[in-house]
């Protein structure tokens, strides 16, 4: 049975799920029915963070133009430009056994592509969620629904996965940013 998390909540992943080594983070959303505008293109990204909480360079950034990091430790499965349909709109796969020891955290975020020029923000997005699935069994381990608390933001850190000794944990973050992907990159130590 899947666990529903709320903002700020943390949960053990590998300790309470022995044998969990490969996960799929499914991210989904709908366009708010009141927007009246065009399609909203949301993009999932993963930031691989070192001890200082920052990414060192572009090798530590996985997104639609750089799909794989560290020989498949983290893999983006591809860009969905409309968010149409049910289920996951984009997915990021993580193989905990392949994540290098110097990577302590993995930040998972979603940004609105060309938000500024299209005058779009997360107030126009509904039903945003992230769910973590055991890739081997297909079992949904947890789910975090973001709710409708965002308005002017153009980027959101959905969650972070982090090391705790030999184990991995999950934290529901739900932190919004204005300034899109560029602001998010700066937050995680990358220059744009």
PDB file of C-alpha atoms in Angstrom:
ATOM      1  CA  UNK A   1       0.000   0.000   0.000  1.00  0.00           C
ATOM      2  CA  UNK A   2       1.306   3.430  -0.971  1.00  0.00           C
ATOM      3  CA  UNK A   3       1.973   6.105   1.666  1.00  0.00           C
ATOM      4  CA  UNK A   4       0.593   9.614   1.057  1.00  0.00           C
ATOM      5  CA  UNK A   5       2.988  12.304   2.272  1.00  0.00           C
ATOM      6  CA  UNK A   6       2.445  15.933   3.164  1.00  0.00           C
ATOM      7  CA  UNK A   7       4.836  18.873   2.729  1.00  0.00           C
ATOM      8  CA  UNK A   8       8.007  18.548   4.802  1.00  0.00           C
ATOM      9  CA  UNK A   9       7.420  14.898   5.671  1.00  0.00           C
ATOM     10  CA  UNK A  10      10.356  12.460   5.498  1.00  0.00           C
ATOM     11  CA  UNK A  11      10.270   8.712   5.041  1.00  0.00           C
ATOM     12  CA  UNK A  12      12.783   5.871   4.970  1.00  0.00           C
ATOM     13  CA  UNK A  13      13.002   4.260   1.554  1.00  0.00           C
ATOM     14  CA  UNK A  14      15.602   1.505   1.559  1.00  0.00           C
ATOM     15  CA  UNK A  15      15.488   0.668   5.276  1.00  0.00           C
ATOM     16  CA  UNK A  16      11.731  -0.010   5.360  1.00  0.00           C
ATOM     17  CA  UNK A  17      11.718  -1.515   1.844  1.00  0.00           C
ATOM     18  CA  UNK A  18      14.572  -4.069   1.825  1.00  0.00           C
ATOM     19  CA  UNK A  19      15.800  -4.800  -1.681  1.00  0.00           C
ATOM     20  CA  UNK A  20      14.619  -1.441  -3.050  1.00  0.00           C
ATOM     21  CA  UNK A  21      17.478  -0.456  -5.366  1.00  0.00           C
ATOM     22  CA  UNK A  22      15.802   0.935  -8.485  1.00  0.00           C
ATOM     23  CA  UNK A  23      13.001   3.489  -8.324  1.00  0.00           C
ATOM     24  CA  UNK A  24      10.945   5.461 -10.791  1.00  0.00           C
ATOM     25  CA  UNK A  25       9.801   8.940  -9.817  1.00  0.00           C
ATOM     26  CA  UNK A  26       6.635   9.619 -11.763  1.00  0.00           C
ATOM     27  CA  UNK A  27       5.616  13.262 -11.989  1.00  0.00           C
ATOM     28  CA  UNK A  28       2.212  14.361 -13.192  1.00  0.00           C
ATOM     29  CA  UNK A  29       0.006  17.431 -13.534  1.00  0.00           C
ATOM     30  CA  UNK A  30      -3.029  18.855 -15.292  1.00  0.00           C
ATOM     31  CA  UNK A  31      -3.660  22.285 -16.770  1.00  0.00           C
ATOM     32  CA  UNK A  32      -6.061  24.217 -14.554  1.00  0.00           C
ATOM     33  CA  UNK A  33      -9.412  24.338 -16.333  1.00  0.00           C
ATOM     34  CA  UNK A  34      -9.715  28.089 -15.650  1.00  0.00           C
ATOM     35  CA  UNK A  35      -6.502  29.141 -17.423  1.00  0.00           C
ATOM     36  CA  UNK A  36      -8.024  29.659 -20.862  1.00  0.00           C
ATOM     37  CA  UNK A  37      -4.483  29.815 -22.259  1.00  0.00           C
ATOM     38  CA  UNK A  38      -2.500  27.459 -24.411  1.00  0.00           C
ATOM     39  CA  UNK A  39      -0.664  24.283 -23.490  1.00  0.00           C
ATOM     40  CA  UNK A  40       1.628  24.396 -20.487  1.00  0.00           C
ATOM     41  CA  UNK A  41       4.898  22.496 -20.974  1.00  0.00           C
ATOM     42  CA  UNK A  42       6.268  21.340 -17.632  1.00  0.00           C
ATOM     43  CA  UNK A  43       9.741  19.840 -17.419  1.00  0.00           C
ATOM     44  CA  UNK A  44      11.073  17.506 -14.736  1.00  0.00           C
ATOM     45  CA  UNK A  45      14.728  17.776 -13.701  1.00  0.00           C
ATOM     46  CA  UNK A  46      17.070  16.082 -11.237  1.00  0.00           C
ATOM     47  CA  UNK A  47      19.931  17.853  -9.469  1.00  0.00           C
ATOM     48  CA  UNK A  48      22.625  15.533  -8.089  1.00  0.00           C
ATOM     49  CA  UNK A  49      24.010  17.271  -5.031  1.00  0.00           C
ATOM     50  CA  UNK A  50      27.307  16.954  -3.216  1.00  0.00           C
ATOM     51  CA  UNK A  51      28.006  17.238   0.531  1.00  0.00           C
ATOM     52  CA  UNK A  52      27.591  21.050   0.374  1.00  0.00           C
ATOM     53  CA  UNK A  53      24.083  20.704  -1.068  1.00  0.00           C
ATOM     54  CA  UNK A  54      25.175  21.979  -4.490  1.00  0.00           C
ATOM     55  CA  UNK A  55      25.704  20.468  -7.935  1.00  0.00           C
ATOM     56  CA  UNK A  56      29.313  20.848  -9.160  1.00  0.00           C
ATOM     57  CA  UNK A  57      28.735  21.127 -12.912  1.00  0.00           C
ATOM     58  CA  UNK A  58      26.419  20.071 -15.734  1.00  0.00           C
ATOM     59  CA  UNK A  59      27.222  16.368 -15.103  1.00  0.00           C
ATOM     60  CA  UNK A  60      25.120  16.720 -11.942  1.00  0.00           C
ATOM     61  CA  UNK A  61      22.024  17.972 -13.814  1.00  0.00           C
ATOM     62  CA  UNK A  62      19.551  15.637 -15.567  1.00  0.00           C
ATOM     63  CA  UNK A  63      16.794  17.141 -17.739  1.00  0.00           C
ATOM     64  CA  UNK A  64      15.248  16.875 -21.229  1.00  0.00           C
ATOM     65  CA  UNK A  65      18.549  17.838 -22.967  1.00  0.00           C
ATOM     66  CA  UNK A  66      20.813  15.661 -20.780  1.00  0.00           C
ATOM     67  CA  UNK A  67      18.883  12.480 -20.022  1.00  0.00           C
ATOM     68  CA  UNK A  68      21.458  10.322 -18.202  1.00  0.00           C
ATOM     69  CA  UNK A  69      23.997  10.915 -15.413  1.00  0.00           C
ATOM     70  CA  UNK A  70      26.700   8.679 -13.979  1.00  0.00           C
ATOM     71  CA  UNK A  71      26.242   5.678 -16.304  1.00  0.00           C
ATOM     72  CA  UNK A  72      22.535   5.350 -15.640  1.00  0.00           C
ATOM     73  CA  UNK A  73      22.461   6.201 -11.932  1.00  0.00           C
ATOM     74  CA  UNK A  74      19.817   8.806 -12.825  1.00  0.00           C
ATOM     75  CA  UNK A  75      17.855   8.760 -16.072  1.00  0.00           C
ATOM     76  CA  UNK A  76      15.134  11.043 -17.436  1.00  0.00           C
ATOM     77  CA  UNK A  77      12.822   9.033 -19.706  1.00  0.00           C
ATOM     78  CA  UNK A  78      11.954  11.958 -22.021  1.00  0.00           C
ATOM     79  CA  UNK A  79      10.048  15.210 -22.405  1.00  0.00           C
ATOM     80  CA  UNK A  80       6.230  15.354 -22.387  1.00  0.00           C
ATOM     81  CA  UNK A  81       5.203  18.734 -23.755  1.00  0.00           C
ATOM     82  CA  UNK A  82       1.467  18.701 -23.001  1.00  0.00           C
ATOM     83  CA  UNK A  83       0.768  16.774 -19.788  1.00  0.00           C
ATOM     84  CA  UNK A  84      -2.188  15.156 -21.568  1.00  0.00           C
ATOM     85  CA  UNK A  85      -3.656  11.895 -20.335  1.00  0.00           C
ATOM     86  CA  UNK A  86      -3.734  10.141 -16.987  1.00  0.00           C
ATOM     87  CA  UNK A  87      -0.806   8.888 -14.943  1.00  0.00           C
ATOM     88  CA  UNK A  88       2.794  10.053 -15.046  1.00  0.00           C
ATOM     89  CA  UNK A  89       3.629  12.862 -17.465  1.00  0.00           C
ATOM     90  CA  UNK A  90       7.401  12.521 -17.018  1.00  0.00           C
ATOM     91  CA  UNK A  91       9.584  10.007 -15.209  1.00  0.00           C
ATOM     92  CA  UNK A  92      13.033   9.990 -13.657  1.00  0.00           C
ATOM     93  CA  UNK A  93      14.630   6.647 -12.844  1.00  0.00           C
ATOM     94  CA  UNK A  94      17.205   6.249 -10.080  1.00  0.00           C
ATOM     95  CA  UNK A  95      19.434   3.230  -9.461  1.00  0.00           C
ATOM     96  CA  UNK A  96      20.682   3.708  -5.883  1.00  0.00           C
ATOM     97  CA  UNK A  97      23.496   1.179  -6.430  1.00  0.00           C
ATOM     98  CA  UNK A  98      24.945   3.286  -9.262  1.00  0.00           C
ATOM     99  CA  UNK A  99      24.752   6.682  -7.511  1.00  0.00           C
ATOM    100  CA  UNK A 100      28.370   7.684  -6.751  1.00  0.00           C
ATOM    101  CA  UNK A 101      29.288   7.981  -3.064  1.00  0.00           C
ATOM    102  CA  UNK A 102      29.994  11.736  -3.432  1.00  0.00           C
ATOM    103  CA  UNK A 103      26.350  12.402  -4.381  1.00  0.00           C
ATOM    104  CA  UNK A 104      24.475  12.915  -1.097  1.00  0.00           C
ATOM    105  CA  UNK A 105      21.103  14.241  -2.316  1.00  0.00           C
ATOM    106  CA  UNK A 106      19.017  14.217  -5.461  1.00  0.00           C
ATOM    107  CA  UNK A 107      16.625  17.151  -5.862  1.00  0.00           C
ATOM    108  CA  UNK A 108      13.633  16.542  -8.131  1.00  0.00           C
ATOM    109  CA  UNK A 109      12.029  19.652  -9.589  1.00  0.00           C
ATOM    110  CA  UNK A 110       9.521  20.732 -12.199  1.00  0.00           C
ATOM    111  CA  UNK A 111       9.671  23.978 -14.160  1.00  0.00           C
ATOM    112  CA  UNK A 112       7.377  25.625 -16.720  1.00  0.00           C
ATOM    113  CA  UNK A 113       9.108  25.847 -20.088  1.00  0.00           C
ATOM    114  CA  UNK A 114       9.201  29.451 -21.423  1.00  0.00           C
ATOM    115  CA  UNK A 115       6.993  30.534 -18.500  1.00  0.00           C
ATOM    116  CA  UNK A 116       7.956  34.199 -18.741  1.00  0.00           C
ATOM    117  CA  UNK A 117       7.326  34.641 -22.458  1.00  0.00           C
ATOM    118  CA  UNK A 118       4.076  32.633 -22.245  1.00  0.00           C
ATOM    119  CA  UNK A 119       2.935  34.429 -19.050  1.00  0.00           C
ATOM    120  CA  UNK A 120       2.425  31.095 -17.285  1.00  0.00           C
ATOM    121  CA  UNK A 121       2.872  30.028 -13.661  1.00  0.00           C
ATOM    122  CA  UNK A 122       1.945  27.205 -11.282  1.00  0.00           C
ATOM    123  CA  UNK A 123      -1.349  28.925 -10.480  1.00  0.00           C
ATOM    124  CA  UNK A 124      -2.416  27.556 -13.885  1.00  0.00           C
ATOM    125  CA  UNK A 125      -1.470  23.977 -12.952  1.00  0.00           C
ATOM    126  CA  UNK A 126      -3.657  21.543 -11.011  1.00  0.00           C
ATOM    127  CA  UNK A 127      -3.283  18.055  -9.537  1.00  0.00           C
ATOM    128  CA  UNK A 128       0.544  18.096  -9.513  1.00  0.00           C
ATOM    129  CA  UNK A 129       2.074  15.047  -7.865  1.00  0.00           C
ATOM    130  CA  UNK A 130       5.197  12.948  -7.533  1.00  0.00           C
ATOM    131  CA  UNK A 131       5.065   9.239  -6.821  1.00  0.00           C
ATOM    132  CA  UNK A 132       7.854   6.810  -6.160  1.00  0.00           C
ATOM    133  CA  UNK A 133       7.543   3.319  -7.637  1.00  0.00           C
ATOM    134  CA  UNK A 134       9.729   0.250  -7.099  1.00  0.00           C
ATOM    135  CA  UNK A 135      10.955  -0.319 -10.668  1.00  0.00           C
ATOM    136  CA  UNK A 136      11.431  -4.054 -10.104  1.00  0.00           C
ATOM    137  CA  UNK A 137       7.942  -4.838  -8.751  1.00  0.00           C
ATOM    138  CA  UNK A 138       5.914  -1.900 -10.109  1.00  0.00           C
ATOM    139  CA  UNK A 139       4.585  -1.219  -6.585  1.00  0.00           C
ATOM    140  CA  UNK A 140       3.911   2.433  -5.710  1.00  0.00           C
ATOM    141  CA  UNK A 141       5.810   3.081  -2.466  1.00  0.00           C
ATOM    142  CA  UNK A 142       4.719   6.663  -1.820  1.00  0.00           C
ATOM    143  CA  UNK A 143       2.923   9.627  -3.292  1.00  0.00           C
ATOM    144  CA  UNK A 144       3.086  13.352  -2.609  1.00  0.00           C
ATOM    145  CA  UNK A 145       0.287  15.569  -3.974  1.00  0.00           C
ATOM    146  CA  UNK A 146       1.375  19.209  -4.117  1.00  0.00           C
ATOM    147  CA  UNK A 147      -2.056  20.758  -3.655  1.00  0.00           C
ATOM    148  CA  UNK A 148      -3.043  24.173  -5.003  1.00  0.00           C
ATOM    149  CA  UNK A 149      -0.803  26.409  -2.881  1.00  0.00           C
ATOM    150  CA  UNK A 150       1.240  27.891  -5.733  1.00  0.00           C
ATOM    151  CA  UNK A 151       0.370  30.962  -7.783  1.00  0.00           C
ATOM    152  CA  UNK A 152       3.171  33.065  -9.308  1.00  0.00           C
ATOM    153  CA  UNK A 153       5.928  30.420  -9.103  1.00  0.00           C
ATOM    154  CA  UNK A 154       7.469  29.044 -12.291  1.00  0.00           C
ATOM    155  CA  UNK A 155       9.611  26.309 -10.697  1.00  0.00           C
ATOM    156  CA  UNK A 156       8.984  23.894  -7.820  1.00  0.00           C
ATOM    157  CA  UNK A 157      11.268  21.517  -5.964  1.00  0.00           C
ATOM    158  CA  UNK A 158       8.901  18.561  -5.531  1.00  0.00           C
ATOM    159  CA  UNK A 159      11.124  16.358  -3.362  1.00  0.00           C
ATOM    160  CA  UNK A 160      14.635  15.309  -2.423  1.00  0.00           C
ATOM    161  CA  UNK A 161      16.075  11.848  -1.972  1.00  0.00           C
ATOM    162  CA  UNK A 162      19.034  11.754   0.382  1.00  0.00           C
ATOM    163  CA  UNK A 163      21.530   9.413   1.986  1.00  0.00           C
ATOM    164  CA  UNK A 164      21.315   8.609   5.680  1.00  0.00           C
ATOM    165  CA  UNK A 165      24.227   6.309   6.426  1.00  0.00           C
ATOM    166  CA  UNK A 166      23.858   3.343   4.076  1.00  0.00           C
ATOM    167  CA  UNK A 167      20.168   4.045   3.449  1.00  0.00           C
ATOM    168  CA  UNK A 168      18.175   6.426   1.253  1.00  0.00           C
ATOM    169  CA  UNK A 169      15.302   8.603   2.491  1.00  0.00           C
ATOM    170  CA  UNK A 170      12.662  10.733   0.771  1.00  0.00           C
ATOM    171  CA  UNK A 171      11.577  14.230   1.754  1.00  0.00           C
ATOM    172  CA  UNK A 172       8.451  15.942   0.376  1.00  0.00           C
ATOM    173  CA  UNK A 173       9.709  19.518  -0.209  1.00  0.00           C
ATOM    174  CA  UNK A 174       7.089  21.481  -2.178  1.00  0.00           C
ATOM    175  CA  UNK A 175       9.146  24.686  -2.387  1.00  0.00           C
ATOM    176  CA  UNK A 176       8.324  27.216  -5.118  1.00  0.00           C
ATOM    177  CA  UNK A 177      10.600  29.624  -7.023  1.00  0.00           C
ATOM    178  CA  UNK A 178      10.035  32.467  -9.425  1.00  0.00           C
ATOM    179  CA  UNK A 179      12.520  32.791 -12.275  1.00  0.00           C
ATOM    180  CA  UNK A 180      12.038  29.281 -13.718  1.00  0.00           C
ATOM    181  CA  UNK A 181      14.835  26.865 -14.458  1.00  0.00           C
ATOM    182  CA  UNK A 182      17.546  29.546 -14.223  1.00  0.00           C
ATOM    183  CA  UNK A 183      16.570  30.361 -10.616  1.00  0.00           C
ATOM    184  CA  UNK A 184      16.501  26.679  -9.743  1.00  0.00           C
ATOM    185  CA  UNK A 185      19.946  26.094 -11.277  1.00  0.00           C
ATOM    186  CA  UNK A 186      21.387  29.014  -9.280  1.00  0.00           C
ATOM    187  CA  UNK A 187      19.749  27.642  -6.092  1.00  0.00           C
ATOM    188  CA  UNK A 188      21.569  24.348  -6.651  1.00  0.00           C
ATOM    189  CA  UNK A 189      24.930  25.963  -7.471  1.00  0.00           C
ATOM    190  CA  UNK A 190      24.949  25.900 -11.271  1.00  0.00           C
ATOM    191  CA  UNK A 191      25.619  28.987 -13.347  1.00  0.00           C
ATOM    192  CA  UNK A 192      23.326  29.542 -16.327  1.00  0.00           C
TER     193      UNK A 192
END
